[in-house]
Coordinates of N, CA, C and O and ligand atoms in Angstrom, one line a residue:
M22 N 81.2 102.0 50.4 CA 80.0 102.2 51.1 C 80.2 102.0 52.6 O 81.0 101.1 53.0
I23 N 79.4 102.8 53.4 CA 79.5 102.6 54.9 C 78.2 102.1 55.4 O 77.1 102.4 54.9
G24 N 78.3 101.4 56.5 CA 77.2 101.0 57.4 C 77.3 101.9 58.6 O 78.4 102.2 59.0
V25 N 76.1 102.4 59.1 CA 76.2 103.3 60.2 C 75.4 102.6 61.4 O 74.3 102.1 61.2
L26 N 76.0 102.7 62.6 CA 75.3 102.2 63.8 C 74.9 103.5 64.7 O 75.7 104.4 64.9
V27 N 73.7 103.5 65.1 CA 73.1 104.6 65.9 C 72.3 104.1 67.1 O 71.8 103.0 67.1
S28 N 72.3 105.0 68.1 CA 71.4 104.7 69.2 C 70.5 105.9 69.6 O 69.6 105.8 70.4
G29 N 70.8 107.1 69.1 CA 70.2 108.3 69.6 C 69.5 109.1 68.5 O 68.9 108.6 67.6
R30 N 69.7 110.5 68.7 CA 68.9 111.4 67.8 C 69.5 111.5 66.4 O 68.8 111.9 65.5
G31 N 70.8 111.2 66.2 CA 71.3 111.0 64.9 C 71.8 112.3 64.2 O 71.9 112.3 63.0
S32 N 72.3 113.2 65.0 CA 72.9 114.4 64.3 C 74.1 114.1 63.5 O 74.4 114.6 62.4
N33 N 74.9 113.1 64.0 CA 76.1 112.7 63.2 C 75.7 111.9 62.0 O 76.4 112.1 60.9
L34 N 74.7 111.1 62.1 CA 74.2 110.4 60.9 C 73.7 111.5 59.9 O 74.0 111.4 58.7
Q35 N 73.0 112.5 60.3 CA 72.6 113.6 59.4 C 73.8 114.2 58.7 O 73.7 114.6 57.5
A36 N 74.9 114.5 59.5 CA 76.0 115.1 58.8 C 76.6 114.2 57.7 O 77.0 114.6 56.7
L37 N 76.6 112.8 58.0 CA 77.1 111.9 57.0 C 76.2 111.9 55.7 O 76.6 111.9 54.6
I38 N 74.8 112.0 56.0 CA 73.9 112.1 54.9 C 74.1 113.4 54.1 O 74.2 113.4 52.9
D39 N 74.2 114.5 54.9 CA 74.2 115.9 54.2 C 75.6 116.0 53.4 O 75.6 116.7 52.4
Q40 N 76.6 115.3 53.9 CA 77.9 115.5 53.2 C 78.1 114.4 52.2 O 79.2 114.1 51.7
K41 N 77.0 113.7 51.9 CA 76.9 112.8 50.7 C 77.9 111.6 50.8 O 78.4 111.1 49.8
L42 N 78.1 111.1 52.1 CA 78.8 109.9 52.2 C 77.9 108.7 51.7 O 76.7 108.8 51.8
P43 N 78.5 107.7 51.0 CA 77.7 106.6 50.5 C 77.3 105.7 51.6 O 78.1 104.9 52.1
I44 N 76.0 105.8 52.0 CA 75.5 105.0 53.2 C 74.7 103.8 52.7 O 73.6 104.0 52.1
A45 N 75.2 102.6 53.0 CA 74.5 101.4 52.5 C 73.3 101.1 53.4 O 72.3 100.6 52.9
A46 N 73.5 101.3 54.7 CA 72.4 100.8 55.6 C 72.7 101.4 57.0 O 73.9 101.8 57.3
V47 N 71.6 101.5 57.8 CA 71.7 102.1 59.2 C 71.1 101.1 60.1 O 69.9 100.7 59.9
A48 N 71.8 100.7 61.1 CA 71.3 99.7 62.1 C 71.3 100.4 63.5 O 72.2 101.2 63.8
S49 N 70.4 100.0 64.4 CA 70.3 100.5 65.7 C 70.0 99.4 66.7 O 69.3 98.4 66.4
N50 N 70.4 99.6 67.9 CA 70.0 98.7 69.0 C 68.7 99.3 69.7 O 68.2 98.6 70.6
V51 N 68.3 100.5 69.3 CA 67.1 101.1 69.9 C 66.0 101.3 68.9 O 66.2 102.1 67.9
A52 N 64.9 100.7 69.1 CA 63.8 100.7 68.1 C 63.3 102.1 67.8 O 63.0 102.4 66.7
D53 N 63.2 103.0 68.8 CA 62.7 104.3 68.5 C 63.7 105.4 68.4 O 63.4 106.6 68.7
A54 N 64.9 105.1 68.1 CA 66.0 106.1 67.9 C 65.6 107.1 66.8 O 65.2 106.7 65.7
G55 N 65.7 108.4 67.1 CA 65.4 109.4 66.1 C 66.3 109.2 64.9 O 65.8 109.6 63.8
A56 N 67.4 108.7 65.0 CA 68.3 108.5 63.9 C 67.7 107.6 62.8 O 67.9 107.8 61.6
L57 N 66.9 106.7 63.2 CA 66.3 105.8 62.2 C 65.3 106.5 61.4 O 65.1 106.2 60.2
T58 N 64.6 107.5 61.9 CA 63.7 108.3 61.1 C 64.5 109.1 60.1 O 64.0 109.2 58.9
R59 N 65.6 109.7 60.5 CA 66.4 110.4 59.6 C 66.9 109.5 58.4 O 66.8 109.9 57.2
A60 N 67.3 108.3 58.7 CA 67.7 107.4 57.7 C 66.6 107.0 56.7 O 66.7 107.1 55.5
A61 N 65.4 106.8 57.3 CA 64.2 106.4 56.5 C 63.9 107.6 55.6 O 63.6 107.4 54.4
Q62 N 64.0 108.8 56.1 CA 63.6 110.0 55.3 C 64.6 110.1 54.1 O 64.3 110.7 53.1
A63 N 65.8 109.7 54.3 CA 66.8 109.8 53.3 C 66.8 108.5 52.4 O 67.6 108.4 51.5
G64 N 65.8 107.6 52.6 CA 65.7 106.4 51.7 C 66.8 105.4 52.0 O 67.0 104.5 51.1
I65 N 67.3 105.4 53.2 CA 68.4 104.4 53.5 C 67.8 103.2 54.2 O 67.0 103.4 55.1
P66 N 68.1 102.0 53.9 CA 67.6 100.8 54.6 C 68.0 100.8 56.1 O 69.1 101.2 56.4
T67 N 67.0 100.5 56.9 CA 67.3 100.5 58.4 C 66.9 99.1 59.0 O 66.0 98.4 58.4
A68 N 67.5 98.8 60.1 CA 67.0 97.6 60.9 C 67.4 97.8 62.3 O 68.3 98.6 62.7
V69 N 66.6 97.2 63.2 CA 66.8 97.2 64.6 C 67.3 95.9 65.1 O 66.8 94.8 64.8
F70 N 68.4 95.9 65.9 CA 69.0 94.7 66.5 C 69.0 94.9 68.0 O 70.1 95.3 68.5
A71 N 67.9 94.8 68.6 CA 67.8 95.0 70.1 C 68.4 93.8 70.8 O 68.1 92.6 70.4
L72 N 69.1 94.0 71.9 CA 69.7 92.9 72.6 C 68.6 91.8 73.1 O 68.8 90.6 73.0
D73 N 67.4 92.4 73.5 CA 66.4 91.5 74.0 C 65.8 90.5 72.9 O 65.2 89.5 73.3
D74 N 66.1 90.8 71.7 CA 65.5 89.9 70.6 C 66.5 88.8 70.2 O 66.3 88.1 69.3
H75 N 67.6 88.8 70.9 CA 68.7 87.8 70.5 C 69.1 87.0 71.7 O 69.0 87.5 72.9
A76 N 69.7 85.8 71.5 CA 70.1 84.9 72.6 C 71.3 85.4 73.3 O 71.4 85.2 74.5
S77 N 72.1 86.1 72.7 CA 73.3 86.7 73.3 C 73.8 87.9 72.6 O 73.4 88.2 71.5
R78 N 74.7 88.6 73.2 CA 75.3 89.8 72.6 C 76.1 89.4 71.3 O 76.0 90.1 70.3
E79 N 76.8 88.3 71.4 CA 77.6 87.8 70.3 C 76.7 87.5 69.1 O 76.9 87.9 67.9
E80 N 75.6 86.8 69.4 CA 74.6 86.4 68.3 C 74.0 87.7 67.7 O 73.9 87.8 66.5
R81 N 73.7 88.6 68.5 CA 73.1 89.9 68.0 C 74.1 90.6 67.1 O 73.8 91.1 66.0
D82 N 75.4 90.7 67.6 CA 76.4 91.4 66.9 C 76.7 90.7 65.5 O 76.9 91.4 64.5
L83 N 76.7 89.4 65.5 CA 76.9 88.6 64.3 C 75.8 88.9 63.3 O 76.1 89.1 62.1
A84 N 74.6 88.9 63.7 CA 73.4 89.2 62.9 C 73.5 90.6 62.3 O 73.3 90.8 61.1
M85 N 73.9 91.5 63.2 CA 74.0 92.9 62.8 C 75.1 93.1 61.7 O 75.0 93.8 60.7
A86 N 76.3 92.5 62.0 CA 77.4 92.6 61.1 C 77.0 92.0 59.7 O 77.3 92.5 58.7
D87 N 76.4 90.8 59.8 CA 76.0 90.1 58.5 C 75.1 91.0 57.7 O 75.2 91.2 56.5
W88 N 74.1 91.6 58.4 CA 73.1 92.5 57.7 C 73.8 93.7 57.0 O 73.6 94.1 55.9
L89 N 74.8 94.3 57.8 CA 75.5 95.5 57.2 C 76.4 95.1 56.0 O 76.4 95.7 55.0
V90 N 77.1 93.9 56.2 CA 77.9 93.5 55.1 C 77.1 93.1 53.8 O 77.4 93.5 52.7
Q91 N 76.0 92.4 54.1 CA 75.1 92.1 53.0 C 74.6 93.3 52.2 O 74.3 93.3 51.0
H92 N 74.5 94.4 52.9 CA 74.0 95.7 52.3 C 75.2 96.4 51.6 O 75.0 97.5 51.0
G93 N 76.4 95.9 51.7 CA 77.6 96.5 51.0 C 78.5 97.3 51.9 O 79.3 98.0 51.3
A94 N 78.4 97.3 53.2 CA 79.2 98.1 54.1 C 80.7 97.6 54.0 O 80.9 96.4 54.3
E95 N 81.6 98.5 53.7 CA 83.0 98.2 53.8 C 83.6 98.7 55.1 O 84.7 98.3 55.5
L96 N 82.9 99.6 55.7 CA 83.3 100.3 57.0 C 82.1 100.5 57.8 O 81.1 100.9 57.2
V97 N 82.2 100.3 59.1 CA 81.1 100.6 60.0 C 81.4 101.8 60.7 O 82.5 101.9 61.3
V98 N 80.5 102.8 60.7 CA 80.7 104.1 61.4 C 79.7 104.1 62.6 O 78.5 104.1 62.4
C99 N 80.3 104.2 63.8 CA 79.5 104.3 65.0 C 79.2 105.8 65.2 O 80.1 106.6 65.5
A100 N 77.9 106.2 65.0 CA 77.6 107.6 65.1 C 76.6 107.8 66.2 O 75.4 107.8 66.0
G101 N 77.1 107.8 67.5 CA 76.3 107.8 68.6 C 75.7 106.4 68.9 O 74.6 106.3 69.3
Y102 N 76.5 105.4 68.7 CA 76.1 104.0 69.0 C 76.6 103.8 70.4 O 77.8 103.9 70.7
M103 N 75.7 103.4 71.4 CA 76.0 103.4 72.8 C 76.2 102.1 73.4 O 76.0 101.9 74.6
Q104 N 76.5 101.0 72.6 CA 76.9 99.8 73.2 C 78.2 99.3 72.7 O 78.7 99.8 71.6
L105 N 78.9 98.5 73.5 CA 80.2 98.0 73.1 C 80.0 97.0 71.9 O 79.0 96.3 71.9
L106 N 81.0 96.9 71.0 CA 81.0 95.9 70.0 C 81.8 94.7 70.4 O 82.9 94.9 70.9
T107 N 81.3 93.5 70.2 CA 82.0 92.3 70.6 C 83.1 91.9 69.6 O 83.0 92.3 68.5
P108 N 84.0 91.1 70.0 CA 85.0 90.6 69.1 C 84.4 89.9 67.9 O 84.9 90.1 66.8
A109 N 83.2 89.3 68.1 CA 82.5 88.6 66.9 C 82.2 89.7 65.8 O 82.4 89.4 64.6
F110 N 81.8 90.8 66.2 CA 81.5 91.9 65.3 C 82.8 92.4 64.7 O 82.9 92.6 63.4
L111 N 83.8 92.7 65.5 CA 85.0 93.4 65.1 C 85.9 92.5 64.2 O 86.7 93.0 63.4
E112 N 85.7 91.2 64.3 CA 86.4 90.3 63.4 C 85.8 90.3 62.0 O 86.5 90.0 61.0
R113 N 84.6 90.7 61.9 CA 83.9 90.7 60.6 C 84.0 92.1 60.0 O 84.0 92.2 58.8
C114 N 84.0 93.2 60.8 CA 83.9 94.5 60.3 C 84.9 95.5 60.9 O 85.1 95.4 62.1
T115 N 85.5 96.3 60.1 CA 86.3 97.4 60.7 C 85.3 98.5 61.0 O 84.4 98.8 60.3
A116 N 85.5 99.1 62.2 CA 84.6 100.2 62.7 C 85.4 101.4 63.2 O 86.5 101.2 63.8
I117 N 84.8 102.6 63.0 CA 85.3 103.8 63.6 C 84.2 104.4 64.5 O 83.0 104.1 64.3
N118 N 84.6 105.2 65.4 CA 83.7 105.8 66.4 C 84.0 107.3 66.6 O 85.2 107.7 66.5
V119 N 83.0 108.1 66.9 CA 83.2 109.4 67.3 C 82.8 109.6 68.8 O 81.8 109.0 69.2
H120 N 83.7 110.3 69.6 CA 83.4 110.4 71.0 C 83.7 111.9 71.4 O 84.7 112.5 71.0
P121 N 82.8 112.4 72.2 CA 82.9 113.9 72.6 C 83.8 114.1 73.7 O 83.4 114.7 74.7
S122 N 85.1 113.7 73.6 CA 86.2 114.2 74.5 C 87.5 113.9 73.9 O 87.6 113.3 72.8
L123 N 88.6 114.4 74.5 CA 89.9 114.1 74.1 C 90.4 112.8 74.7 O 91.0 112.8 75.8
L124 N 90.0 111.7 74.2 CA 90.3 110.4 74.8 C 91.9 110.3 74.9 O 92.6 110.8 74.1
P125 N 92.4 109.7 76.0 CA 91.6 108.8 76.9 C 90.9 109.5 78.0 O 90.4 108.9 78.9
A126 N 90.8 110.9 78.0 CA 90.1 111.6 79.0 C 88.6 111.4 78.8 O 88.1 111.4 77.6
F127 N 87.9 111.1 79.8 CA 86.4 111.1 79.8 C 85.8 110.1 78.8 O 85.0 110.5 78.0
P128 N 86.1 108.8 78.9 CA 85.4 107.8 78.2 C 84.0 107.6 78.8 O 83.7 108.2 79.9
G129 N 83.1 106.8 78.2 CA 81.9 106.4 78.8 C 80.7 107.3 78.4 O 80.8 108.1 77.4
P130 N 79.6 107.2 79.1 CA 78.3 107.7 78.6 C 78.1 109.2 78.8 O 77.2 109.8 78.2
T131 N 78.9 109.9 79.8 CA 78.6 111.3 80.1 C 79.8 112.2 80.0 O 80.2 112.9 80.9
P132 N 80.5 112.1 78.9 CA 81.8 112.8 78.8 C 81.7 114.4 78.8 O 82.6 115.0 79.4
I133 N 80.6 114.9 78.3 CA 80.5 116.4 78.4 C 80.3 116.8 79.8 O 81.0 117.7 80.3
E134 N 79.4 116.2 80.5 CA 79.1 116.5 82.0 C 80.4 116.2 82.8 O 80.7 117.0 83.7
D135 N 81.1 115.2 82.5 CA 82.3 114.8 83.2 C 83.4 115.9 83.0 O 84.1 116.2 84.0
A136 N 83.5 116.4 81.8 CA 84.6 117.4 81.5 C 84.2 118.7 82.3 O 85.1 119.3 82.9
L137 N 82.9 119.1 82.3 CA 82.5 120.3 83.1 C 82.8 120.1 84.5 O 83.3 121.0 85.2
A138 N 82.4 118.9 85.1 CA 82.6 118.6 86.5 C 84.1 118.6 86.9 O 84.4 119.0 88.0
A139 N 84.9 118.2 86.0 CA 86.4 118.2 86.3 C 87.0 119.6 86.2 O 88.1 119.7 86.7
G140 N 86.3 120.5 85.7 CA 86.9 121.9 85.6 C 88.0 122.1 84.7 O 88.9 123.0 84.9
V141 N 88.1 121.2 83.7 CA 89.2 121.4 82.7 C 89.0 122.6 81.8 O 87.9 123.0 81.6
A142 N 90.1 123.1 81.2 CA 90.0 124.3 80.3 C 89.5 123.9 78.9 O 89.0 124.8 78.2
E143 N 89.7 122.7 78.5 CA 89.3 122.3 77.2 C 88.9 120.8 77.2 O 89.4 120.0 78.0
T144 N 88.0 120.5 76.3 CA 87.7 119.1 76.0 C 87.8 118.9 74.5 O 88.7 119.6 73.9
G145 N 87.0 118.1 73.9 CA 87.1 118.0 72.4 C 86.5 116.8 71.8 O 85.5 116.3 72.4
V146 N 87.0 116.4 70.7 CA 86.4 115.4 69.9 C 87.5 114.4 69.5 O 88.6 114.8 69.1
T147 N 87.2 113.1 69.6 CA 88.1 112.1 69.1 C 87.3 111.2 68.1 O 86.2 110.8 68.4
V148 N 88.0 110.9 67.0 CA 87.5 109.9 66.0 C 88.6 108.8 66.1 O 89.8 109.1 65.9
H149 N 88.1 107.5 66.3 CA 89.1 106.5 66.5 C 88.6 105.1 65.9 O 87.4 105.0 65.8
F150 N 89.5 104.2 65.6 CA 89.1 102.9 65.2 C 88.6 102.2 66.5 O 89.1 102.5 67.6
V151 N 87.6 101.3 66.4 CA 87.0 100.7 67.5 C 87.7 99.4 67.8 O 88.0 98.6 66.9
D152 N 88.0 99.2 69.1 CA 88.4 97.9 69.6 C 87.4 97.4 70.7 O 86.4 98.0 70.8
E153 N 87.8 96.4 71.5 CA 86.8 95.9 72.4 C 86.6 96.7 73.6 O 85.7 96.4 74.4
G154 N 87.4 97.7 73.8 CA 87.3 98.5 75.1 C 86.2 99.6 75.0 O 85.5 99.8 74.0
V155 N 86.1 100.3 76.1 CA 85.2 101.5 76.1 C 85.8 102.7 75.6 O 86.8 103.2 76.1
D156 N 85.4 103.1 74.4 CA 85.9 104.3 73.7 C 87.4 104.2 73.6 O 88.1 105.2 73.9
S157 N 87.9 103.1 73.2 CA 89.4 102.9 73.0 C 89.6 102.4 71.6 O 88.7 101.9 70.9
G158 N 90.9 102.5 71.2 CA 91.3 102.1 69.9 C 92.1 103.2 69.2 O 92.1 104.3 69.7
P159 N 92.9 102.8 68.2 CA 93.8 103.8 67.6 C 93.1 105.1 67.1 O 92.1 105.1 66.5
V160 N 93.7 106.2 67.5 CA 93.1 107.5 67.2 C 93.3 107.9 65.7 O 94.4 107.8 65.2
I161 N 92.3 108.4 65.1 CA 92.4 109.0 63.7 C 92.5 110.5 63.7 O 93.4 111.0 63.2
F162 N 91.6 111.1 64.4 CA 91.6 112.6 64.6 C 91.3 113.0 66.0 O 90.4 112.3 66.7
Q163 N 91.9 114.0 66.5 CA 91.5 114.7 67.7 C 91.5 116.2 67.5 O 92.4 116.7 66.9
E164 N 90.5 116.9 68.1 CA 90.5 118.3 68.0 C 89.9 118.9 69.3 O 88.8 118.5 69.7
P165 N 90.6 119.8 69.9 CA 90.2 120.4 71.2 C 89.0 121.4 71.0 O 88.9 122.0 69.9
V166 N 88.2 121.5 72.0 CA 87.1 122.5 72.0 C 87.3 123.2 73.4 O 87.2 122.5 74.4
P167 N 87.6 124.5 73.4 CA 87.7 125.2 74.7 C 86.4 125.2 75.5 O 85.4 125.3 74.9
I168 N 86.6 125.1 76.8 CA 85.4 125.3 77.7 C 85.3 126.8 78.1 O 86.3 127.3 78.5
E169 N 84.2 127.4 77.9 CA 84.0 128.8 78.2 C 83.4 129.0 79.5 O 82.6 128.2 80.0
P170 N 83.7 130.2 80.1 CA 83.1 130.5 81.4 C 81.5 130.4 81.4 O 81.0 130.9 80.4
G171 N 80.9 129.8 82.3 CA 79.5 129.7 82.4 C 78.9 128.6 81.4 O 77.7 128.6 81.2
D172 N 79.7 127.8 80.8 CA 79.2 126.8 79.9 C 78.3 125.8 80.6 O 78.5 125.4 81.7
T173 N 77.2 125.5 79.9 CA 76.3 124.4 80.4 C 76.5 123.2 79.5 O 77.1 123.4 78.4
P174 N 76.1 122.0 79.9 CA 76.2 120.9 79.0 C 75.6 121.1 77.6 O 76.2 120.7 76.6
E175 N 74.5 121.8 77.6 CA 73.9 122.0 76.3 C 74.7 122.9 75.4 O 74.9 122.6 74.2
R176 N 75.2 124.0 75.9 CA 76.1 124.9 75.1 C 77.3 124.2 74.7 O 77.8 124.4 73.5
L177 N 78.0 123.5 75.6 CA 79.2 122.9 75.2 C 79.0 121.8 74.2 O 79.7 121.6 73.2
R178 N 77.9 121.0 74.4 CA 77.6 119.9 73.4 C 77.4 120.5 72.0 O 77.8 119.8 71.0
E179 N 76.7 121.6 71.9 CA 76.5 122.2 70.6 C 77.8 122.5 69.9 O 78.0 122.2 68.7
R180 N 78.8 123.0 70.6 CA 80.1 123.3 69.9 C 80.8 122.1 69.6 O 81.5 121.9 68.6
V181 N 80.7 121.1 70.5 CA 81.4 119.8 70.3 C 80.8 119.1 69.1 O 81.5 118.5 68.2
H182 N 79.5 119.1 69.0 CA 78.8 118.5 67.9 C 79.2 119.1 66.5 O 79.4 118.4 65.5
A183 N 79.4 120.4 66.5 CA 79.8 121.1 65.2 C 81.2 120.5 64.8 O 81.4 120.3 63.6
V184 N 82.1 120.2 65.7 CA 83.3 119.6 65.4 C 83.1 118.1 64.9 O 83.7 117.7 63.9
E185 N 82.3 117.4 65.7 CA 82.0 116.0 65.3 C 81.5 115.9 63.9 O 81.9 115.0 63.1
H186 N 80.6 116.8 63.5 CA 80.0 116.8 62.2 C 80.9 117.0 61.1 O 80.6 116.7 59.9
R187 N 82.1 117.6 61.4 CA 83.2 117.8 60.4 C 84.1 116.6 60.4 O 84.5 116.1 59.3
L188 N 84.5 116.1 61.6 CA 85.6 115.1 61.7 C 85.1 113.7 61.3 O 85.9 112.9 60.7
L189 N 83.9 113.3 61.7 CA 83.5 112.0 61.4 C 83.3 111.7 59.9 O 83.8 110.7 59.4
P190 N 82.6 112.6 59.2 CA 82.5 112.3 57.7 C 83.9 112.3 57.1 O 84.1 111.5 56.1
E191 N 84.8 113.2 57.5 CA 86.1 113.3 56.9 C 86.9 111.9 57.1 O 87.5 111.4 56.2
A192 N 86.8 111.4 58.3 CA 87.5 110.1 58.6 C 86.9 109.0 57.7 O 87.6 108.2 57.1
A193 N 85.6 108.9 57.6 CA 84.9 107.9 56.8 C 85.4 108.1 55.3 O 85.7 107.1 54.6
R194 N 85.4 109.3 54.8 CA 85.8 109.6 53.5 C 87.2 109.1 53.2 O 87.5 108.5 52.2
L195 N 88.1 109.4 54.1 CA 89.5 109.0 54.0 C 89.6 107.5 54.0 O 90.4 106.9 53.2
Y196 N 88.9 106.8 54.8 CA 88.9 105.4 54.9 C 88.5 104.8 53.5 O 89.1 103.9 52.9
L197 N 87.4 105.3 53.0 CA 86.8 104.8 51.7 C 87.8 105.0 50.6 O 87.9 104.3 49.6
A198 N 88.6 106.1 50.7 CA 89.5 106.5 49.7 C 90.8 105.7 49.8 O 91.7 105.8 49.0
G199 N 90.9 104.8 50.8 CA 92.1 104.0 51.0 C 93.2 104.7 51.7 O 94.4 104.2 51.7
A200 N 93.0 105.9 52.3 CA 94.0 106.7 52.9 C 94.2 106.4 54.4 O 95.0 107.1 55.0
L201 N 93.4 105.5 54.9 CA 93.4 105.2 56.4 C 93.3 103.7 56.5 O 92.4 103.1 55.9
R202 N 94.2 103.1 57.3 CA 94.0 101.7 57.5 C 94.1 101.4 59.0 O 94.9 102.1 59.7
S203 N 93.4 100.5 59.5 CA 93.3 100.2 60.9 C 94.6 99.5 61.4 O 95.3 98.8 60.5
Ligands
GAR314 C1 77.7 112.2 69.9 O1 78.1 113.3 70.7 C2 78.8 111.1 69.9 O2 80.0 111.6 70.0 C3 78.4 110.4 71.2 O3 77.0 110.4 71.2 C4 76.5 111.5 70.6 C5 75.4 111.1 69.6 O4 74.8 112.3 69.1 N1 79.0 109.1 71.2 C6 79.5 108.6 72.3 O5 79.5 109.1 73.4 C7 80.2 107.2 72.2 N2 80.8 106.8 73.4 P1 73.9 112.1 67.7 O6 73.0 110.9 68.0 O7 73.2 113.4 67.6 O8 74.9 111.9 66.6

């Protein structure tokens, strides 16, 4: 079973649901994240762990890790989760993340816009194990996505998302099958 962390609209969560990954629970740092609605519609338990509701980031992360593990998560999948995970969390749970660039290029919150601004010929998708850094940790999959003339962030993001929706469920599936170890 996987636990999923989300902060946004949740198209990657939807791919995990549609591809029948066994999802034990979905947690978010954002109370009104669209992804939580998708989880609820699929009958998956949800919870919000906002930083403001906790004494510290470590305390929040421990509560979030405990909740996911109690629900049966063997792996945590960051599907558009936009905060760093503390060592307290990572000591308790193995986590993987999807990021819309060919890391280590363009880490951080605006990788699509950054790739377009840099004028590179291609960007792509990385799925990786999570460590304490910003979009860092051992790479599981990378796949390039060519940048086309006249690309806008919206058009490029759509093609990148299509790749993410294939690679992230595949990585989670392999981990659960015992074919991937951190
Ligand atoms: C995805 O593109 C994901 O790769 C990215 O946030 C988006 C979430 O979309 N994650 C990061 O940038 C992590 N650093 P979604 O909510 O529709 O799945």
